[in-house]
């Protein structure tokens, strides 16, 4: 099995879907001859033609609107945001047109909105955001955040085949930093299913995307101290895999929820509420949140490092929680 | 106001000679530099009425200026419509108005949930535009285009049940007004309350169809107020760049809620915006169904030929408030008087009965009675249909397994593939 980076895995997934299904096409800024800012669609235009690898004006609302319109005719558009930070420009299209279409008038919208998100690359406040919570709070959307090359390929294929609008957050820190064996050819990873990234007994870290790797690193360090961490990789943040969340709480009885985006109104609050509703009696300690600060993501490396959750934060909080 | 000859107005923009008078050899000749834009104007009259805010003592009010006593011109004979088609459009316009009158009564009887929105004075624009579409074309109405829905084959009961939030409404109670759609029979995208968002969506519908090998027309509407939004620009520009068959009606009805068009844009005519997009722009009298149809028909034909989008500005006035709660007291009374004389249905009726003599008084009476009876039947059905069960609020957020089959509407796209196989990219990393 070939070793693929996270970025190559996504590329391969989209490529295979375009080979398999003539209704799949890509649109976005600079995705054609240039191949996209991160080269996800590099070489696609030569293979699939300018009709199916469509360069658009710099107009995010038009990109989403056009993707939605095309999906109404039975196409499966894959729209790229050059950075997920720019998804805010298309917010009304996503929130009021796309997300509500099936509930209000029975219109399925099989489209994917994908692009790079996340920090740790000194991208500054407009190239480092994790805006997934804007959409988790929008019923009708699926929100997918893969952490590994295997999942990235399986989930992008599942997203393209899904009959619902899927927002696919790629973590740009992971693009070329991680590699693993990824099977060539067809497989999908189901949307809405979490994965236990590491079995453990003492406490659970619930997280997703780049921070899965931070949690695993922390687990290795803590193992030397006799603290056995379980790491739950959510993979999909809407809809959440409530069963998997409850299961890990019932197993370890102590929970850290870890995410990059701002703490207030973040996913950790929602997960804490789910645990409260479904596994309160199983808790042996307070639910701990480790999250980004309630500010924009600052640019300068020392500031960004301070803003974002670190391995040392996880180690420190795990020690405290273990001792509780 | 002035009468315009058949040749229509043609605004010309000429580039100026450099101020120093020099003509470097590389600069194109004067003739090449000259830019001429044509904006076909189908109107039989061009009113120069303006509205502005003025202080009168302690109050600031709208004041109207211009010739408000001009005679009403005749309708322009359509280049395309037959007698039968003219009567069909007239019938839809009558039904549009009678349906809205019935809704007004239902509102007063307390049977409507929320407000009622009217297209009074705009029936020609709604009905004659949609009448130009072919079966495979798509459209999306705005709130005042309830007549377009009738033309495209919806029943009056559909809209009435939407207003009464009934279980049997197209959205099963989940949304009101003209906010519903149909992907299969009538090819309609459901509008939302935010303005301009339908324009890129309809452009995308045309893109989807083109990928499936079909050039279709996609028609939608925006007001002189709604066109101020950014997404309007994005949508028209996208259709322009991609040469998609968008037929966009800008309904210049003078008032965006309570704000006059003078406070929405600076251009003389919104059709001028077409020049900026590099697409054809047309001006029509929105109270003349024949003009509206002809412009729509030509735009639809262009779309079917794959020649791209058209922007049509239809001039008229919204003859009621924004919605039923709004008495429109801010509109100078003289304006209502002026436009009342230009009532689209009265003009069409007069045209059919007296100018063309295509309808006799008796036939017209029978037509009006028949529509009245139909609306009464529709009203009865709508009123007597049940309200939704509370728990029917549940479900349908996602398209679940087996709920819809997604398939290309116009046929599987024919793909042409290059020979290149998948290869790994060696690209530079954007951020390290």
PDB file of C-alpha atoms in Angstrom, chain B residues 2-129:
ATOM      1  CA  UNK B   2     -41.344  62.410 -23.906  1.00  0.00           C
ATOM      2  CA  UNK B   3     -42.507  60.025 -26.557  1.00  0.00           C
ATOM      3  CA  UNK B   4     -39.832  57.881 -28.043  1.00  0.00           C
ATOM      4  CA  UNK B   5     -39.725  56.761 -31.629  1.00  0.00           C
ATOM      5  CA  UNK B   6     -39.481  53.110 -32.648  1.00  0.00           C
ATOM      6  CA  UNK B   7     -35.697  53.327 -32.914  1.00  0.00           C
ATOM      7  CA  UNK B   8     -35.376  53.615 -29.107  1.00  0.00           C
ATOM      8  CA  UNK B   9     -32.758  55.373 -27.122  1.00  0.00           C
ATOM      9  CA  UNK B  10     -29.125  54.532 -27.584  1.00  0.00           C
ATOM     10  CA  UNK B  11     -26.882  56.047 -24.970  1.00  0.00           C
ATOM     11  CA  UNK B  12     -23.402  56.524 -26.330  1.00  0.00           C
ATOM     12  CA  UNK B  13     -20.261  56.679 -24.296  1.00  0.00           C
ATOM     13  CA  UNK B  14     -17.322  58.127 -26.138  1.00  0.00           C
ATOM     14  CA  UNK B  15     -13.762  57.934 -24.965  1.00  0.00           C
ATOM     15  CA  UNK B  16     -12.063  61.284 -24.727  1.00  0.00           C
ATOM     16  CA  UNK B  17      -8.936  62.322 -26.551  1.00  0.00           C
ATOM     17  CA  UNK B  18      -5.908  62.621 -24.254  1.00  0.00           C
ATOM     18  CA  UNK B  19      -5.769  66.119 -22.766  1.00  0.00           C
ATOM     19  CA  UNK B  20      -2.418  66.939 -24.362  1.00  0.00           C
ATOM     20  CA  UNK B  21      -3.811  66.039 -27.733  1.00  0.00           C
ATOM     21  CA  UNK B  22      -1.006  63.601 -28.501  1.00  0.00           C
ATOM     22  CA  UNK B  23      -1.809  60.413 -30.366  1.00  0.00           C
ATOM     23  CA  UNK B  24       0.974  57.863 -29.864  1.00  0.00           C
ATOM     24  CA  UNK B  25       1.106  55.377 -32.701  1.00  0.00           C
ATOM     25  CA  UNK B  26       0.342  52.478 -30.370  1.00  0.00           C
ATOM     26  CA  UNK B  27      -2.961  54.011 -29.294  1.00  0.00           C
ATOM     27  CA  UNK B  28      -5.919  52.661 -31.255  1.00  0.00           C
ATOM     28  CA  UNK B  29      -7.529  55.050 -33.695  1.00  0.00           C
ATOM     29  CA  UNK B  30     -10.354  57.281 -32.568  1.00  0.00           C
ATOM     30  CA  UNK B  31     -12.860  54.986 -34.224  1.00  0.00           C
ATOM     31  CA  UNK B  32     -11.524  51.964 -32.361  1.00  0.00           C
ATOM     32  CA  UNK B  33     -11.635  53.802 -29.062  1.00  0.00           C
ATOM     33  CA  UNK B  34     -15.234  54.805 -29.481  1.00  0.00           C
ATOM     34  CA  UNK B  35     -17.510  52.724 -27.336  1.00  0.00           C
ATOM     35  CA  UNK B  36     -21.131  52.501 -28.231  1.00  0.00           C
ATOM     36  CA  UNK B  37     -23.573  50.736 -25.991  1.00  0.00           C
ATOM     37  CA  UNK B  38     -27.142  50.135 -27.014  1.00  0.00           C
ATOM     38  CA  UNK B  39     -29.848  49.737 -24.427  1.00  0.00           C
ATOM     39  CA  UNK B  40     -33.006  48.819 -26.318  1.00  0.00           C
ATOM     40  CA  UNK B  41     -35.933  50.608 -24.744  1.00  0.00           C
ATOM     41  CA  UNK B  42     -39.352  49.192 -25.603  1.00  0.00           C
ATOM     42  CA  UNK B  43     -41.316  51.833 -23.756  1.00  0.00           C
ATOM     43  CA  UNK B  44     -43.882  53.986 -25.495  1.00  0.00           C
ATOM     44  CA  UNK B  45     -43.315  56.720 -22.904  1.00  0.00           C
ATOM     45  CA  UNK B  46     -40.392  57.680 -20.753  1.00  0.00           C
ATOM     46  CA  UNK B  47     -41.525  59.280 -17.551  1.00  0.00           C
ATOM     47  CA  UNK B  48     -39.130  61.644 -15.836  1.00  0.00           C
ATOM     48  CA  UNK B  49     -40.698  61.428 -12.418  1.00  0.00           C
ATOM     49  CA  UNK B  50     -38.380  61.775  -9.458  1.00  0.00           C
ATOM     50  CA  UNK B  51     -38.875  61.461  -5.735  1.00  0.00           C
ATOM     51  CA  UNK B  52     -36.737  63.196  -3.147  1.00  0.00           C
ATOM     52  CA  UNK B  53     -36.722  63.922   0.549  1.00  0.00           C
ATOM     53  CA  UNK B  54     -37.654  67.503   1.422  1.00  0.00           C
ATOM     54  CA  UNK B  55     -38.187  69.319   4.678  1.00  0.00           C
ATOM     55  CA  UNK B  56     -41.611  70.918   5.067  1.00  0.00           C
ATOM     56  CA  UNK B  57     -41.640  72.827   8.301  1.00  0.00           C
ATOM     57  CA  UNK B  58     -41.064  70.365  11.100  1.00  0.00           C
ATOM     58  CA  UNK B  59     -41.391  67.301   8.877  1.00  0.00           C
ATOM     59  CA  UNK B  60     -39.264  65.579   6.265  1.00  0.00           C
ATOM     60  CA  UNK B  61     -41.378  64.019   3.529  1.00  0.00           C
ATOM     61  CA  UNK B  62     -41.069  62.625   0.030  1.00  0.00           C
ATOM     62  CA  UNK B  63     -41.865  65.036  -2.750  1.00  0.00           C
ATOM     63  CA  UNK B  64     -42.518  64.046  -6.319  1.00  0.00           C
ATOM     64  CA  UNK B  65     -41.662  66.125  -9.369  1.00  0.00           C
ATOM     65  CA  UNK B  66     -42.275  65.608 -13.076  1.00  0.00           C
ATOM     66  CA  UNK B  67     -45.202  65.533 -15.456  1.00  0.00           C
ATOM     67  CA  UNK B  68     -47.879  63.589 -13.616  1.00  0.00           C
ATOM     68  CA  UNK B  69     -50.629  64.399 -16.117  1.00  0.00           C
ATOM     69  CA  UNK B  70     -49.175  62.787 -19.210  1.00  0.00           C
ATOM     70  CA  UNK B  71     -51.619  60.729 -21.256  1.00  0.00           C
ATOM     71  CA  UNK B  72     -51.373  56.962 -21.057  1.00  0.00           C
ATOM     72  CA  UNK B  73     -49.788  55.546 -24.206  1.00  0.00           C
ATOM     73  CA  UNK B  74     -51.240  52.535 -25.990  1.00  0.00           C
ATOM     74  CA  UNK B  75     -49.732  49.103 -25.452  1.00  0.00           C
ATOM     75  CA  UNK B  76     -46.977  48.205 -27.862  1.00  0.00           C
ATOM     76  CA  UNK B  77     -48.055  45.445 -30.221  1.00  0.00           C
ATOM     77  CA  UNK B  78     -46.123  42.291 -29.505  1.00  0.00           C
ATOM     78  CA  UNK B  79     -43.854  40.968 -32.201  1.00  0.00           C
ATOM     79  CA  UNK B  80     -44.507  37.418 -31.083  1.00  0.00           C
ATOM     80  CA  UNK B  81     -47.780  36.988 -29.210  1.00  0.00           C
ATOM     81  CA  UNK B  82     -50.886  35.620 -30.900  1.00  0.00           C
ATOM     82  CA  UNK B  83     -54.419  36.625 -29.973  1.00  0.00           C
ATOM     83  CA  UNK B  84     -54.808  33.444 -27.976  1.00  0.00           C
ATOM     84  CA  UNK B  85     -51.543  33.998 -26.098  1.00  0.00           C
ATOM     85  CA  UNK B  86     -52.428  37.603 -25.263  1.00  0.00           C
ATOM     86  CA  UNK B  87     -55.720  36.442 -23.811  1.00  0.00           C
ATOM     87  CA  UNK B  88     -53.965  33.674 -21.877  1.00  0.00           C
ATOM     88  CA  UNK B  89     -51.563  36.198 -20.305  1.00  0.00           C
ATOM     89  CA  UNK B  90     -54.452  38.541 -19.534  1.00  0.00           C
ATOM     90  CA  UNK B  91     -56.290  35.679 -17.827  1.00  0.00           C
ATOM     91  CA  UNK B  92     -53.235  34.901 -15.665  1.00  0.00           C
ATOM     92  CA  UNK B  93     -52.967  38.570 -14.713  1.00  0.00           C
ATOM     93  CA  UNK B  94     -56.614  38.652 -13.703  1.00  0.00           C
ATOM     94  CA  UNK B  95     -56.178  35.471 -11.683  1.00  0.00           C
ATOM     95  CA  UNK B  96     -53.057  36.891 -10.052  1.00  0.00           C
ATOM     96  CA  UNK B  97     -54.996  39.932  -8.883  1.00  0.00           C
ATOM     97  CA  UNK B  98     -58.107  38.042  -7.826  1.00  0.00           C
ATOM     98  CA  UNK B  99     -55.991  35.598  -5.857  1.00  0.00           C
ATOM     99  CA  UNK B 100     -54.350  38.465  -4.004  1.00  0.00           C
ATOM    100  CA  UNK B 101     -57.706  40.095  -3.368  1.00  0.00           C
ATOM    101  CA  UNK B 102     -58.917  36.801  -1.915  1.00  0.00           C
ATOM    102  CA  UNK B 103     -55.796  36.694   0.256  1.00  0.00           C
ATOM    103  CA  UNK B 104     -56.515  40.214   1.477  1.00  0.00           C
ATOM    104  CA  UNK B 105     -59.984  39.074   2.538  1.00  0.00           C
ATOM    105  CA  UNK B 106     -58.576  35.978   4.209  1.00  0.00           C
ATOM    106  CA  UNK B 107     -56.178  38.209   6.094  1.00  0.00           C
ATOM    107  CA  UNK B 108     -59.017  40.419   7.272  1.00  0.00           C
ATOM    108  CA  UNK B 109     -60.866  37.306   8.402  1.00  0.00           C
ATOM    109  CA  UNK B 110     -57.849  36.387  10.505  1.00  0.00           C
ATOM    110  CA  UNK B 111     -57.067  33.281   8.463  1.00  0.00           C
ATOM    111  CA  UNK B 112     -53.627  34.326   7.250  1.00  0.00           C
ATOM    112  CA  UNK B 113     -50.572  33.718   9.423  1.00  0.00           C
ATOM    113  CA  UNK B 114     -48.278  36.740   9.167  1.00  0.00           C
ATOM    114  CA  UNK B 115     -48.649  39.327   6.431  1.00  0.00           C
ATOM    115  CA  UNK B 116     -49.730  39.345   2.810  1.00  0.00           C
ATOM    116  CA  UNK B 117     -47.495  40.604   0.028  1.00  0.00           C
ATOM    117  CA  UNK B 118     -49.019  42.029  -3.119  1.00  0.00           C
ATOM    118  CA  UNK B 119     -47.938  42.367  -6.703  1.00  0.00           C
ATOM    119  CA  UNK B 120     -50.609  44.972  -7.402  1.00  0.00           C
ATOM    120  CA  UNK B 121     -49.547  46.950 -10.441  1.00  0.00           C
ATOM    121  CA  UNK B 122     -46.868  44.381 -11.293  1.00  0.00           C
ATOM    122  CA  UNK B 123     -49.024  41.580 -12.687  1.00  0.00           C
ATOM    123  CA  UNK B 124     -47.898  42.157 -16.266  1.00  0.00           C
ATOM    124  CA  UNK B 125     -44.272  41.767 -15.260  1.00  0.00           C
ATOM    125  CA  UNK B 126     -44.861  38.556 -13.295  1.00  0.00           C
ATOM    126  CA  UNK B 127     -47.169  36.859 -15.771  1.00  0.00           C
ATOM    127  CA  UNK B 128     -45.834  37.880 -19.175  1.00  0.00           C
ATOM    128  CA  UNK B 129     -42.235  37.145 -18.159  1.00  0.00           C
TER     129      UNK B 129
END
